[in-house]
């Protein structure tokens, strides 16, 4: 079971930890997809990026629960 993390006297619940950890993973994926030209085939780029971030967050939350 994930535990709360204390950072500078502020407690971060597991969901906040997943959201913060997902950000660099998302940025790396986004950079990679841009370099490969995959985002050129996407209809709505901002919508795709939001969905990608949500998928990364959901994956991390599932992995943290295991």
CSV table of N, CA, C and O in Angstrom, one decimal:
chain,number,residue,atom,x,y,z
A,1,UNK,N,0.8,-1.2,0.0
A,1,UNK,CA,0.0,0.0,0.0
A,1,UNK,C,0.9,1.2,0.0
A,1,UNK,O,1.8,1.4,0.8
A,2,UNK,N,0.6,2.2,-0.9
A,2,UNK,CA,1.4,3.4,-0.9
A,2,UNK,C,1.2,4.2,0.3
A,2,UNK,O,0.2,4.2,0.9
A,3,UNK,N,2.3,4.9,0.7
A,3,UNK,CA,2.2,5.7,1.9
A,3,UNK,C,2.4,7.2,1.5
A,3,UNK,O,2.9,7.5,0.4
A,4,UNK,N,2.0,8.1,2.4
A,4,UNK,CA,2.2,9.5,2.2
A,4,UNK,C,3.6,9.9,2.3
A,4,UNK,O,4.3,9.3,3.2
A,5,UNK,N,4.1,10.8,1.5
A,5,UNK,CA,5.5,11.2,1.5
A,5,UNK,C,5.5,12.6,2.0
A,5,UNK,O,4.7,13.5,1.6
A,6,UNK,N,6.5,12.9,2.9
A,6,UNK,CA,6.6,14.2,3.4
A,6,UNK,C,7.8,14.9,2.7
A,6,UNK,O,8.9,14.5,2.7
A,7,UNK,N,7.5,16.1,2.1
A,7,UNK,CA,8.5,16.9,1.4
A,7,UNK,C,8.4,18.3,2.0
A,7,UNK,O,7.5,19.1,1.8
A,8,UNK,N,9.4,18.7,2.8
A,8,UNK,CA,9.5,20.0,3.4
A,8,UNK,C,8.3,20.3,4.3
A,8,UNK,O,7.8,21.4,4.4
A,9,UNK,N,7.9,19.3,5.0
A,9,UNK,CA,6.8,19.5,6.0
A,9,UNK,C,5.4,19.4,5.4
A,9,UNK,O,4.4,19.6,6.0
A,10,UNK,N,5.3,19.1,4.1
A,10,UNK,CA,4.1,19.0,3.3
A,10,UNK,C,3.9,17.5,3.0
A,10,UNK,O,4.8,16.9,2.4
A,11,UNK,N,2.8,17.0,3.4
A,11,UNK,CA,2.5,15.6,3.0
A,11,UNK,C,1.9,15.5,1.6
A,11,UNK,O,0.9,16.2,1.3
A,12,UNK,N,2.4,14.6,0.8
A,12,UNK,CA,1.9,14.4,-0.5
A,12,UNK,C,1.2,13.0,-0.5
A,12,UNK,O,1.8,12.0,-0.3
A,13,UNK,N,-0.1,13.0,-0.9
A,13,UNK,CA,-0.8,11.7,-1.0
A,13,UNK,C,-0.2,10.9,-2.2
A,13,UNK,O,0.4,11.5,-3.1
A,14,UNK,N,-0.5,9.6,-2.3
A,14,UNK,CA,0.0,8.8,-3.4
A,14,UNK,C,-0.4,9.4,-4.8
A,14,UNK,O,0.3,9.2,-5.7
A,15,UNK,N,-1.6,9.9,-4.9
A,15,UNK,CA,-2.1,10.5,-6.2
A,15,UNK,C,-1.2,11.6,-6.6
A,15,UNK,O,-0.8,11.7,-7.8
A,16,UNK,N,-0.8,12.5,-5.7
A,16,UNK,CA,0.1,13.6,-6.0
A,16,UNK,C,1.5,13.1,-6.4
A,16,UNK,O,2.1,13.7,-7.3
A,17,UNK,N,1.9,12.1,-5.7
A,17,UNK,CA,3.2,11.5,-6.1
A,17,UNK,C,3.2,10.9,-7.5
A,17,UNK,O,4.1,11.1,-8.3
A,18,UNK,N,2.1,10.3,-7.9
A,18,UNK,CA,1.9,9.7,-9.2
A,18,UNK,C,1.9,10.8,-10.2
A,18,UNK,O,2.5,10.7,-11.3
A,19,UNK,N,1.2,11.9,-9.9
A,19,UNK,CA,1.1,13.0,-10.9
A,19,UNK,C,2.4,13.7,-11.1
A,19,UNK,O,2.8,14.1,-12.2
A,20,UNK,N,3.2,13.8,-10.0
A,20,UNK,CA,4.5,14.5,-10.2
A,20,UNK,C,5.5,13.5,-10.9
A,20,UNK,O,6.3,14.0,-11.6
A,21,UNK,N,5.4,12.2,-10.6
A,21,UNK,CA,6.3,11.3,-11.2
A,21,UNK,C,6.0,11.1,-12.7
A,21,UNK,O,6.9,10.8,-13.5
A,22,UNK,N,4.7,11.3,-13.1
A,22,UNK,CA,4.3,11.1,-14.4
A,22,UNK,C,4.8,12.2,-15.3
A,22,UNK,O,4.9,12.0,-16.6
A,23,UNK,N,5.0,13.4,-14.8
A,23,UNK,CA,5.4,14.5,-15.6
A,23,UNK,C,6.7,14.3,-16.4
A,23,UNK,O,6.7,14.5,-17.6
A,24,UNK,N,7.8,13.9,-15.8
A,24,UNK,CA,9.0,13.7,-16.6
A,24,UNK,C,8.9,12.5,-17.6
A,24,UNK,O,9.4,12.6,-18.7
A,25,UNK,N,8.1,11.5,-17.2
A,25,UNK,CA,7.9,10.4,-18.1
A,25,UNK,C,7.1,10.9,-19.3
A,25,UNK,O,7.4,10.5,-20.5
A,26,UNK,N,6.1,11.7,-19.1
A,26,UNK,CA,5.3,12.2,-20.2
A,26,UNK,C,6.1,13.1,-21.1
A,26,UNK,O,6.0,13.0,-22.3
A,27,UNK,N,6.9,14.0,-20.5
A,27,UNK,CA,7.8,14.9,-21.3
A,27,UNK,C,8.7,14.1,-22.2
A,27,UNK,O,9.0,14.4,-23.3
A,28,UNK,N,9.3,13.0,-21.6
A,28,UNK,CA,10.2,12.1,-22.4
A,28,UNK,C,9.4,11.5,-23.6
A,28,UNK,O,9.9,11.4,-24.7
A,29,UNK,N,8.2,10.9,-23.3
A,29,UNK,CA,7.4,10.3,-24.3
A,29,UNK,C,7.0,11.3,-25.4
A,29,UNK,O,7.1,11.0,-26.6
A,30,UNK,N,6.6,12.5,-24.9
A,30,UNK,CA,6.2,13.6,-25.9
A,30,UNK,C,7.4,14.0,-26.8
A,30,UNK,O,7.2,14.1,-28.0
A,31,UNK,N,8.5,14.1,-26.2
A,31,UNK,CA,9.7,14.5,-27.0
A,31,UNK,C,10.1,13.4,-28.0
A,31,UNK,O,10.3,13.7,-29.2
A,32,UNK,N,10.0,12.2,-27.6
A,32,UNK,CA,10.2,11.0,-28.5
A,32,UNK,C,9.2,11.0,-29.6
A,32,UNK,O,9.6,10.8,-30.8
A,33,UNK,N,8.0,11.1,-29.3
A,33,UNK,CA,6.9,11.1,-30.4
A,33,UNK,C,7.1,12.3,-31.3
A,33,UNK,O,6.9,12.1,-32.5
A,34,UNK,N,7.5,13.4,-30.8
A,34,UNK,CA,7.8,14.6,-31.7
A,34,UNK,C,9.0,14.3,-32.7
A,34,UNK,O,8.9,14.6,-33.8
A,35,UNK,N,10.0,13.7,-32.1
A,35,UNK,CA,11.2,13.4,-32.9
A,35,UNK,C,10.9,12.4,-34.0
A,35,UNK,O,11.5,12.4,-35.1
A,36,UNK,N,10.1,11.4,-33.7
A,36,UNK,CA,9.7,10.4,-34.6
A,36,UNK,C,8.7,10.8,-35.6
A,36,UNK,O,8.4,10.1,-36.6
A,37,UNK,N,8.0,12.0,-35.4
A,37,UNK,CA,7.0,12.5,-36.3
A,37,UNK,C,5.7,11.9,-36.2
A,37,UNK,O,4.8,12.0,-37.0
A,38,UNK,N,5.4,11.2,-35.1
A,38,UNK,CA,4.2,10.5,-34.8
A,38,UNK,C,3.0,11.6,-34.6
A,38,UNK,O,1.9,11.3,-35.1
A,39,UNK,N,3.3,12.7,-34.0
A,39,UNK,CA,2.3,13.7,-33.7
A,39,UNK,C,1.8,14.4,-35.0
A,39,UNK,O,0.8,15.0,-34.9
A,40,UNK,N,2.5,14.2,-36.1
A,40,UNK,CA,2.0,14.7,-37.3
A,40,UNK,C,0.7,14.0,-37.8
A,40,UNK,O,0.0,14.5,-38.6
A,41,UNK,N,0.5,12.8,-37.4
A,41,UNK,CA,-0.7,12.0,-37.8
A,41,UNK,C,-1.8,12.1,-36.8
A,41,UNK,O,-2.9,11.5,-37.0
A,42,UNK,N,-1.7,12.9,-35.8
A,42,UNK,CA,-2.7,13.1,-34.7
A,42,UNK,C,-3.6,14.2,-35.1
A,42,UNK,O,-3.2,15.3,-35.6
A,43,UNK,N,-4.9,14.0,-35.0
A,43,UNK,CA,-5.9,15.0,-35.4
A,43,UNK,C,-5.9,16.2,-34.4
A,43,UNK,O,-5.8,17.4,-34.9
A,44,UNK,N,-5.9,16.0,-33.1
A,44,UNK,CA,-5.9,17.1,-32.2
A,44,UNK,C,-4.8,16.9,-31.2
A,44,UNK,O,-4.9,16.1,-30.3
A,45,UNK,N,-3.7,17.6,-31.4
A,45,UNK,CA,-2.5,17.4,-30.7
A,45,UNK,C,-2.6,17.6,-29.2
A,45,UNK,O,-2.2,16.8,-28.4
A,46,UNK,N,-3.3,18.6,-28.7
A,46,UNK,CA,-3.5,18.9,-27.3
A,46,UNK,C,-4.3,17.8,-26.6
A,46,UNK,O,-4.0,17.4,-25.5
A,47,UNK,N,-5.3,17.4,-27.3
A,47,UNK,CA,-6.2,16.3,-26.8
A,47,UNK,C,-5.4,15.0,-26.7
A,47,UNK,O,-5.5,14.3,-25.7
A,48,UNK,N,-4.6,14.7,-27.6
A,48,UNK,CA,-3.7,13.5,-27.6
A,48,UNK,C,-2.7,13.6,-26.4
A,48,UNK,O,-2.5,12.6,-25.7
A,49,UNK,N,-2.1,14.8,-26.2
A,49,UNK,CA,-1.2,14.9,-25.2
A,49,UNK,C,-1.8,14.8,-23.8
A,49,UNK,O,-1.3,14.2,-22.9
A,50,UNK,N,-3.0,15.3,-23.6
A,50,UNK,CA,-3.7,15.2,-22.4
A,50,UNK,C,-4.1,13.7,-22.1
A,50,UNK,O,-4.0,13.3,-21.0
A,51,UNK,N,-4.5,13.0,-23.1
A,51,UNK,CA,-4.8,11.6,-23.0
A,51,UNK,C,-3.6,10.8,-22.7
A,51,UNK,O,-3.6,9.9,-21.9
A,52,UNK,N,-2.5,11.2,-23.3
A,52,UNK,CA,-1.2,10.5,-23.0
A,52,UNK,C,-0.8,10.7,-21.6
A,52,UNK,O,-0.3,9.7,-20.9
A,53,UNK,N,-0.9,11.9,-21.1
A,53,UNK,CA,-0.6,12.2,-19.7
A,53,UNK,C,-1.5,11.4,-18.7
A,53,UNK,O,-1.0,10.8,-17.7
A,54,UNK,N,-2.8,11.3,-19.1
A,54,UNK,CA,-3.7,10.6,-18.2
A,54,UNK,C,-3.3,9.1,-18.2
A,54,UNK,O,-3.4,8.4,-17.2
A,55,UNK,N,-2.9,8.5,-19.4
A,55,UNK,CA,-2.5,7.1,-19.4
A,55,UNK,C,-1.3,6.9,-18.6
A,55,UNK,O,-1.2,5.8,-17.9
A,56,UNK,N,-0.3,7.8,-18.7
A,56,UNK,CA,0.9,7.6,-17.9
A,56,UNK,C,0.6,7.7,-16.4
A,56,UNK,O,1.0,6.8,-15.6
A,57,UNK,N,-0.3,8.6,-16.0
A,57,UNK,CA,-0.7,8.7,-14.6
A,57,UNK,C,-1.4,7.4,-14.1
A,57,UNK,O,-1.2,6.9,-13.0
A,58,UNK,N,-2.4,7.0,-14.9
A,58,UNK,CA,-3.1,5.8,-14.6
A,58,UNK,C,-2.2,4.5,-14.5
A,58,UNK,O,-2.4,3.7,-13.6
A,59,UNK,N,-1.2,4.4,-15.3
A,59,UNK,CA,-0.3,3.3,-15.3
A,59,UNK,C,0.5,3.4,-14.0
A,59,UNK,O,0.7,2.4,-13.3
A,60,UNK,N,1.0,4.6,-13.6
A,60,UNK,CA,1.8,4.7,-12.4
A,60,UNK,C,0.9,4.4,-11.2
A,60,UNK,O,1.4,3.8,-10.2
A,61,UNK,N,-0.3,4.8,-11.2
A,61,UNK,CA,-1.2,4.6,-10.0
A,61,UNK,C,-1.4,3.1,-9.9
A,61,UNK,O,-1.4,2.5,-8.8
A,62,UNK,N,-1.6,2.4,-11.0
A,62,UNK,CA,-1.8,0.9,-11.0
A,62,UNK,C,-0.5,0.2,-10.5
A,62,UNK,O,-0.6,-0.7,-9.7
A,63,UNK,N,0.6,0.7,-10.9
A,63,UNK,CA,1.9,0.1,-10.5
A,63,UNK,C,2.2,0.4,-9.0
A,63,UNK,O,2.8,-0.5,-8.3
A,64,UNK,N,1.7,1.5,-8.5
A,64,UNK,CA,2.0,1.9,-7.1
A,64,UNK,C,1.1,1.0,-6.2
A,64,UNK,O,1.5,0.8,-5.0
A,65,UNK,N,-0.1,0.6,-6.7
A,65,UNK,CA,-1.0,-0.2,-5.9
A,65,UNK,C,-0.6,-1.6,-5.8
A,65,UNK,O,-1.0,-2.3,-4.9
A,66,UNK,N,0.3,-2.1,-6.6
A,66,UNK,CA,0.7,-3.5,-6.6
A,66,UNK,C,1.8,-3.8,-5.6
A,66,UNK,O,2.4,-3.0,-5.1
